[in-house]
Amino acid sequence: MSRKIRVLIAKPGLDGHDRGAKVIARALRDAGFEVIYTGLRQTPEMIAEAALQEDVDVVGLSILSGAHMTLLPRVVEELRKRRLDDVLVIAGGIIPEEDVPALKAAGIWEVFGPGTSTEAIVRFICDHFGIGPEDLKTVGESIAL
Amino acid sequence: MPDLQALFESAREGDRRSLARLLSQLEEGGETAAQLSALLFPYTGNAHVIGITGPPGSGKSTLLNALTRAYRERGETVGIIAVDPSSPFTGGALLGDRIRMQDVAGDPGVFIRSMATRGSLGGLARAAREIIRALDAVGFQRIMVETVGAGQVEVDIAQAADTVIVIQAPGLGDEIQAIKAGILEIADILVVNKADREGAAATLHILQSMLSLSQPAVIRHHGQAMTIQGVKSSREGWTPPILQTVALSGRGVSELMEAIERHRAYLEESGEGEARRRRRIAEELAALARERLWARVVHQVGRARLDGLVDQLLRREIDLHTAVERLLE
């Protein structure tokens, strides 16, 4: 896969805690991803529309409001409406263990709780696309030397 | 090839997913991008391309958002390319311009694409121009390209635009930086944003005096009028206006739109627009040809011989010009 992997980091819902999302965005950038960060208070429609326009490979959702059971499946639904079925959707934030199976059934590939290392998230994305973390760090096109 | 044709047609019919994929292909470069570029080229040349540049924090994205809203009210469609730098160490990038474009992001008449600089400078300018052409070819009437004004990359990209807006804001303390980077010279329109803030008058004054450096000045010397020739402006017949805006409240945005229209009219009436388009496409042709010729040289000479020449250069056994002569033999 020579293509740069593009990741959308978004915060659905109304809570104003974007520190986690920013930490993840920064960590993914440092790992070599192209990260599009859209900020706070995003509706599922806004997130899906941004994912479409930016042609991202991954959508990362950060949610701490407790509304994950309604909002996260709706993001997946909006993505599917736009035929973005091949986008990897992952989530992080305050999400109780018992909610995880239902979220996975709804199309969220993985849920990362508090305390997850950013390396674990990078590894998960890399495994999904069948590449190693070193493959991410290709800096531009070489000048044939 | 038929796939690319179908992709392009679907994008032209307004399918946004096809357009997004097409832009990715163009950004990737290579053979597919070249084929796509050839497909869409005949449909280009209709959009008005506006470049917006300025230092971080000057309010580029917010102003762009306000302009987009105003163009949408007039029924025009808007394509936006927001460029942010890639890390030179990891190749990663954090693209955050969409944060300030929330209220136009969901509009079906607007398409926003974030772009990372991805290492090579020439490569970015080329990819950005391909993306501008693609948005043009699928029918967007206004295309706005936003870059951080800090150096040569931004100057290159801004020059892909018909009208270049350079934004400054009070309190950033980088008027001199802007001059050093050659940012002011490329401005067709200068904007002091955040004009409601303290220090706006000073920023305006500095820009005015900087700009007057490039105009002939008449002074009185021993009672006689003397004309001091300023630095020759590259654009005859157009003096960049300096406008004040408050992008957040929308103040000054309609004046900015008028200035953009005046500049657009000037481009057409003076022949400068035609001259710019000519210069631009000739430069692109030369850049592309250089790149292809180099690829051909590398292919014919072979990597081993190339490495050998580099070794000789490092040992100071030959000089650069001799090395080039040997490559071209």
XYZ file of C-alpha atoms in Angstrom:
474
model
C 0.000 0.000 0.000
C 1.880 3.066 -1.229
C -1.016 5.388 -0.498
C -0.884 7.586 2.585
C -3.440 6.458 5.138
C -5.869 9.257 5.956
C -7.692 9.322 9.279
C -10.613 11.507 10.339
C -10.741 12.245 14.073
C -14.098 13.610 15.177
C -16.098 14.178 18.314
C -19.781 13.382 17.936
C -22.217 14.730 20.486
C -22.277 17.577 22.891
C -19.563 17.052 25.474
C -16.757 19.586 25.317
C -13.851 17.365 26.295
C -11.599 17.216 23.264
C -8.294 16.576 24.978
C -8.329 12.839 24.251
C -9.223 13.442 20.599
C -6.369 15.930 20.255
C -3.860 13.583 21.903
C -4.866 10.812 19.500
C -4.772 13.145 16.488
C -1.273 14.260 17.408
C -0.060 10.706 18.093
C -1.391 9.458 14.764
C 0.279 12.338 12.961
C 3.567 11.489 14.656
C 3.116 7.878 13.560
C 2.932 9.070 9.942
C -0.807 9.237 9.239
C -2.514 12.187 7.588
C -5.029 13.222 10.222
C -8.012 15.430 9.531
C -9.348 16.876 12.760
C -12.818 18.382 12.684
C -13.278 19.475 16.277
C -16.139 19.444 18.730
C -19.886 18.911 18.468
C -20.160 17.036 15.217
C -23.384 15.464 14.070
C -23.186 11.986 12.462
C -24.059 13.637 9.115
C -21.196 16.127 9.434
C -18.736 13.369 10.287
C -19.810 11.156 7.377
C -19.760 14.072 4.953
C -16.225 15.042 6.024
C -15.110 11.400 5.713
C -16.515 11.360 2.185
C -14.966 14.632 0.994
C -11.593 13.809 2.515
C -11.663 10.213 1.192
C -10.367 8.858 4.483
C -9.473 5.254 5.238
C -10.233 5.464 8.958
C -12.770 7.322 11.092
C -11.827 7.657 14.780
C -14.615 8.785 17.101
C -14.032 10.152 20.572
C -17.030 10.275 22.871
C -17.331 10.934 26.585
C -20.911 12.093 26.848
C -22.506 8.685 27.421
C -24.524 8.959 24.209
C -22.338 6.420 22.394
C -25.072 3.814 21.979
C -27.165 6.179 19.877
C -24.511 8.330 18.205
C -21.860 5.786 17.152
C -24.223 3.467 15.226
C -25.692 6.543 13.550
C -22.255 7.557 12.285
C -21.847 4.084 10.749
C -25.317 4.383 9.229
C -24.496 7.778 7.679
C -21.224 6.398 6.301
C -23.085 3.466 4.691
C -25.659 5.838 3.236
C -22.743 7.449 1.388
C -21.406 4.047 0.283
C -18.366 4.362 2.548
C -18.602 0.736 3.665
C -14.876 0.071 3.484
C -13.935 2.781 5.998
C -12.488 1.455 9.272
C -14.488 2.957 12.144
C -12.979 2.910 15.641
C -14.036 4.600 18.871
C -12.527 5.771 22.123
C -13.612 7.476 25.306
C -15.721 6.507 28.281
C -17.552 3.435 27.019
C -18.581 0.684 29.476
C -17.336 -2.831 28.717
C -20.882 -4.206 28.437
C -21.744 -1.825 25.593
C -18.829 -2.930 23.416
C -20.387 -6.078 21.833
C -23.439 -4.130 20.689
C -21.241 -1.367 19.217
C -19.136 -3.946 17.375
C -22.293 -5.527 16.002
C -23.305 -2.069 14.794
C -20.131 -1.716 12.742
C -17.586 -0.195 15.114
C -14.455 -2.295 14.572
C -12.809 -1.625 17.916
C -13.355 0.357 21.097
C -10.365 1.777 22.953
C -10.953 2.647 26.596
C -9.068 5.056 28.855
C -5.457 4.026 29.369
C -5.034 2.514 25.897
C -1.563 3.343 24.594
C -1.452 5.276 21.363
C 0.937 2.590 20.052
C -1.851 0.037 20.436
C -4.143 2.161 18.270
C -1.457 2.653 15.622
C -0.799 -1.101 15.628
C -4.512 -1.872 15.283
C -4.870 0.386 12.231
C -1.684 -0.962 10.645
C -2.799 -4.572 11.172
C -6.146 -3.773 9.572
C -4.433 -2.537 6.406
C -1.764 -5.237 6.506
C 1.195 -2.900 6.868
C 3.898 -2.309 9.472
C 4.279 0.924 11.446
C 7.516 1.604 9.539
C 5.614 1.674 6.224
C 3.763 4.769 7.407
C 6.861 6.879 7.595
C 7.478 7.400 3.934
C 8.348 11.026 3.497
C 7.126 12.222 0.140
C 8.284 10.833 -3.172
C 11.966 10.110 -3.515
C 13.872 11.868 -6.245
C 15.044 8.582 -7.702
C 18.267 8.441 -5.702
C -8.814 3.431 -18.393
C -12.593 2.913 -18.810
C -12.774 2.894 -14.998
C -11.181 6.328 -14.865
C -13.549 7.612 -17.535
C -16.497 6.335 -15.509
C -15.079 7.830 -12.322
C -14.671 11.226 -13.962
C -18.131 11.168 -15.525
C -19.721 10.223 -12.251
C -17.841 13.068 -10.522
C -19.014 15.471 -13.216
C -22.592 14.371 -12.647
C -22.194 15.451 -9.043
C -21.307 12.214 -7.255
C -19.194 13.478 -4.366
C -17.693 10.121 -3.488
C -16.375 9.739 -7.039
C -14.938 13.244 -6.867
C -13.227 12.460 -3.536
C -11.676 9.280 -4.979
C -10.595 11.095 -8.111
C -8.831 13.733 -6.018
C -7.008 10.999 -4.071
C -5.804 9.442 -7.323
C -4.529 12.794 -8.551
C -2.773 13.409 -5.258
C -1.051 10.027 -5.452
C 0.573 11.001 -8.738
C 1.949 8.427 -11.183
C 0.432 6.947 -14.325
C -3.185 6.903 -13.114
C -2.994 10.559 -12.149
C -1.541 11.401 -15.571
C -4.420 9.612 -17.333
C -7.019 11.326 -15.162
C -5.366 14.678 -15.694
C -5.560 14.159 -19.452
C -9.250 13.217 -19.213
C -10.295 16.298 -17.314
C -8.010 18.866 -18.949
C -10.427 19.806 -21.782
C -13.077 20.730 -19.210
C -10.902 23.169 -17.265
C -10.412 26.929 -17.474
C -13.804 28.106 -16.270
C -13.426 28.613 -12.534
C -12.092 31.690 -10.810
C -9.277 30.535 -8.533
C -8.663 32.528 -5.356
C -5.526 31.919 -3.278
C -5.648 32.845 0.407
C -2.459 32.966 2.412
C -1.186 34.503 5.628
C 0.504 33.586 8.908
C -0.981 31.056 11.349
C -3.702 32.657 13.424
C -4.474 35.460 10.987
C -7.923 34.025 10.332
C -7.577 32.490 6.873
C -10.020 29.641 7.435
C -12.581 31.875 9.119
C -12.414 34.440 6.321
C -12.608 31.691 3.731
C -15.687 30.380 5.503
C -17.294 33.840 5.431
C -16.467 34.289 1.729
C -17.852 30.848 0.921
C -21.121 31.651 2.674
C -21.411 34.886 0.718
C -20.734 33.166 -2.634
C -23.288 30.493 -1.782
C -25.890 33.196 -1.113
C -25.276 34.354 -4.673
C -25.815 30.804 -5.861
C -22.211 30.056 -6.827
C -20.620 26.704 -6.086
C -17.349 26.679 -4.151
C -14.485 24.180 -4.054
C -11.961 24.570 -1.250
C -8.446 23.188 -0.933
C -6.865 23.660 2.497
C -3.147 22.936 2.571
C -1.207 22.220 5.766
C 2.387 21.041 6.153
C 3.450 17.415 6.545
C 6.016 16.593 9.205
C 9.389 16.331 7.483
C 10.328 13.518 9.890
C 7.371 11.165 9.790
C 5.445 12.293 6.723
C 2.364 12.557 8.943
C 0.167 15.627 9.012
C -2.514 17.193 11.162
C -5.055 18.965 8.988
C -7.358 21.147 11.051
C -8.813 23.747 8.733
C -12.238 22.116 8.611
C -12.810 23.142 12.240
C -13.438 26.720 11.102
C -15.534 25.742 8.103
C -18.323 23.916 9.908
C -21.242 25.939 8.640
C -20.441 25.368 4.967
C -19.088 21.814 5.308
C -22.460 20.137 4.817
C -23.612 22.335 1.927
C -23.974 20.298 -1.297
C -22.672 23.301 -3.275
C -19.401 23.239 -1.344
C -16.611 20.664 -1.426
C -13.718 20.942 1.030
C -10.528 18.954 0.664
C -7.594 19.055 3.083
C -4.165 18.432 1.629
C -0.820 17.745 3.251
C 2.392 19.000 1.686
C 3.866 15.456 1.647
C 7.563 16.213 1.564
C 8.582 17.313 -1.874
C 7.884 20.934 -2.691
C 7.509 20.759 -6.443
C 5.314 17.712 -5.976
C 2.844 19.570 -3.837
C 2.496 22.518 -6.152
C 1.814 20.043 -8.944
C -0.721 17.985 -6.981
C -2.483 21.152 -5.813
C -2.772 22.372 -9.402
C -4.171 19.018 -10.490
C -6.761 19.218 -7.725
C -7.671 22.800 -8.661
C -8.180 21.621 -12.259
C -10.306 18.678 -11.142
C -12.630 20.913 -9.100
C -12.767 23.246 -12.099
C -13.557 20.396 -14.493
C -16.471 19.080 -12.417
C -18.002 22.550 -12.432
C -17.121 24.455 -9.269
C -17.333 28.175 -10.083
C -15.103 29.520 -7.328
C -12.093 27.601 -6.119
C -10.290 28.786 -3.017
C -6.852 27.531 -2.032
C -5.757 28.192 1.520
C -2.108 27.922 2.555
C -0.044 28.977 5.549
C 1.990 31.932 4.393
C 5.493 31.172 5.522
C 7.626 30.572 2.498
C 8.246 29.409 -0.998
C 5.770 26.531 -1.047
C 2.918 28.900 -0.334
C 4.138 31.365 -2.911
C 4.200 28.562 -5.492
C 0.702 27.422 -4.702
C -0.672 30.933 -4.478
C 0.655 31.576 -7.949
C -1.662 28.887 -9.221
C -4.459 31.336 -8.361
C -6.019 34.097 -10.461
C -6.447 36.362 -7.451
C -4.164 36.160 -4.424
C -5.357 37.459 -1.057
C -2.718 37.929 1.643
C -4.065 38.194 5.169
C -2.361 39.801 8.133
C -3.699 40.335 11.627
C -2.662 42.667 14.425
C -0.524 41.376 17.213
C 1.215 38.620 15.284
C 4.292 40.759 14.838
C 5.276 39.249 11.545
C 4.930 42.000 9.002
C 8.666 41.840 8.480
C 8.490 38.059 8.171
C 5.910 38.458 5.441
C 8.204 40.790 3.566
C 11.173 38.476 4.007
C 9.217 35.544 2.663
C 8.145 37.548 -0.369
C 4.514 37.167 0.600
C 3.529 40.791 0.068
C 4.768 40.841 -3.520
C 2.353 38.119 -4.521
C -0.680 39.898 -3.046
C -3.379 41.159 -5.375
C -5.442 42.105 -2.346
C -4.186 42.691 1.202
C -6.463 42.127 4.161
C -6.012 43.179 7.773
C -8.277 40.710 9.531
C -9.370 41.012 13.178
C -9.635 44.723 12.441
C -11.577 45.224 15.682
C -8.517 44.297 17.711
C -5.985 46.575 19.279
C -3.070 47.236 16.975
C -5.095 46.911 13.764
C -4.387 50.522 12.821
C -0.649 49.932 13.243
C -0.735 46.804 11.106
C -2.667 48.681 8.444
C -0.156 51.515 8.543
C 2.825 49.181 8.185
C 1.232 47.442 5.210
C 0.449 50.788 3.589
C 4.004 52.006 3.951
C 5.410 48.677 2.735
C 3.177 48.787 -0.266
C 4.097 52.390 -1.040
C 7.715 51.229 -1.326
C 6.705 49.661 -4.585
C 5.011 52.831 -5.853
C 6.799 55.930 -7.192
C 6.854 58.602 -4.502
C 6.906 62.368 -5.033
C 8.757 64.368 -2.399
C 9.731 68.003 -2.077
C 13.457 68.547 -2.207
C 14.727 72.119 -1.810
C 11.313 73.293 -2.869
C 11.233 71.178 -6.029
C 9.074 68.167 -6.693
C 11.160 65.039 -7.170
C 9.885 61.654 -8.168
C 11.514 58.697 -6.511
C 10.981 55.557 -8.530
C 9.833 52.742 -6.325
C 10.562 49.084 -6.753
C 9.049 48.135 -10.084
C 5.736 46.382 -9.573
C 5.242 43.219 -11.567
C 1.646 44.171 -12.269
C 1.093 47.337 -14.213
C -2.179 49.085 -13.610
C -3.165 47.336 -10.406
C -2.421 48.622 -6.941
C -3.293 46.021 -4.309
C -6.027 47.471 -2.111
C -5.682 47.060 1.651
C -8.958 46.065 3.253
C -10.031 45.578 6.836
C -12.212 42.673 7.883
C -13.570 40.978 10.959
C -14.124 37.500 9.540
C -15.984 36.219 12.599
C -18.736 38.847 12.366
C -18.595 39.175 8.582
C -17.587 42.839 8.673
C -15.785 43.896 5.503
C -16.555 40.660 3.656
C -18.752 42.305 1.016
C -16.031 44.921 0.395
C -13.556 42.074 -0.024
C -15.862 40.395 -2.532
C -16.096 43.652 -4.479
C -12.309 43.934 -4.518
C -12.081 40.348 -5.808
C -14.524 41.180 -8.605
C -12.607 44.363 -9.474
C -9.412 42.324 -9.678
C -11.093 39.713 -11.825
C -12.302 42.436 -14.186
C -8.807 43.994 -14.230
C -7.294 40.615 -15.165
C -9.571 40.312 -18.181
C -9.462 43.925 -19.360
C -5.713 44.470 -18.992
C -4.677 41.210 -20.576
C -2.852 40.351 -17.339
C -5.165 37.388 -16.823
C -4.222 35.943 -20.202
C -0.533 36.639 -19.523
C -0.735 34.894 -16.151
C -2.523 31.873 -17.557
C 0.119 31.634 -20.256
C 3.016 31.933 -17.822
C 1.452 29.429 -15.480
C 0.833 26.717 -18.047
C 4.289 27.242 -19.590
C 5.876 26.820 -16.151
C 3.894 23.673 -15.550
C 4.906 22.303 -18.912
C 8.566 22.976 -18.157
C 8.348 21.430 -14.681
C 6.659 18.316 -15.972
C 9.110 17.980 -18.845
C 12.081 18.346 -16.452
C 10.679 15.630 -14.284
C 10.062 13.250 -17.195
C 13.473 13.918 -18.701
C 15.125 13.221 -15.375
C 13.183 9.965 -15.036
C 14.356 9.006 -18.527
C 17.962 9.840 -17.704
C 17.794 7.756 -14.534
C 16.290 4.890 -16.481
C 18.894 4.996 -19.268
C 21.937 5.623 -17.103
C 20.928 3.169 -14.415
C 21.034 3.471 -10.703
C 24.504 1.935 -10.320
C 26.130 4.475 -12.613
C 24.227 7.275 -10.877
C 25.460 6.108 -7.480
C 28.976 5.917 -8.915
C 28.789 9.551 -10.005
C 27.541 10.582 -6.577
C 30.479 8.743 -4.985
C 32.895 10.570 -7.292
C 31.265 13.882 -6.382
C 31.616 13.153 -2.683
C 35.312 12.351 -3.128
C 35.659 15.601 -5.089
C 37.003 13.671 -8.079
C 34.594 15.429 -10.411
C 32.432 18.535 -10.117
C 28.661 18.839 -10.537
C 28.773 20.259 -14.056
C 31.081 17.496 -15.260
C 28.787 14.931 -13.627
C 25.818 16.354 -15.536
C 27.812 16.235 -18.796
C 28.519 12.556 -18.172
C 24.859 11.854 -17.451
C 23.818 13.437 -20.709
C 26.499 11.785 -22.846
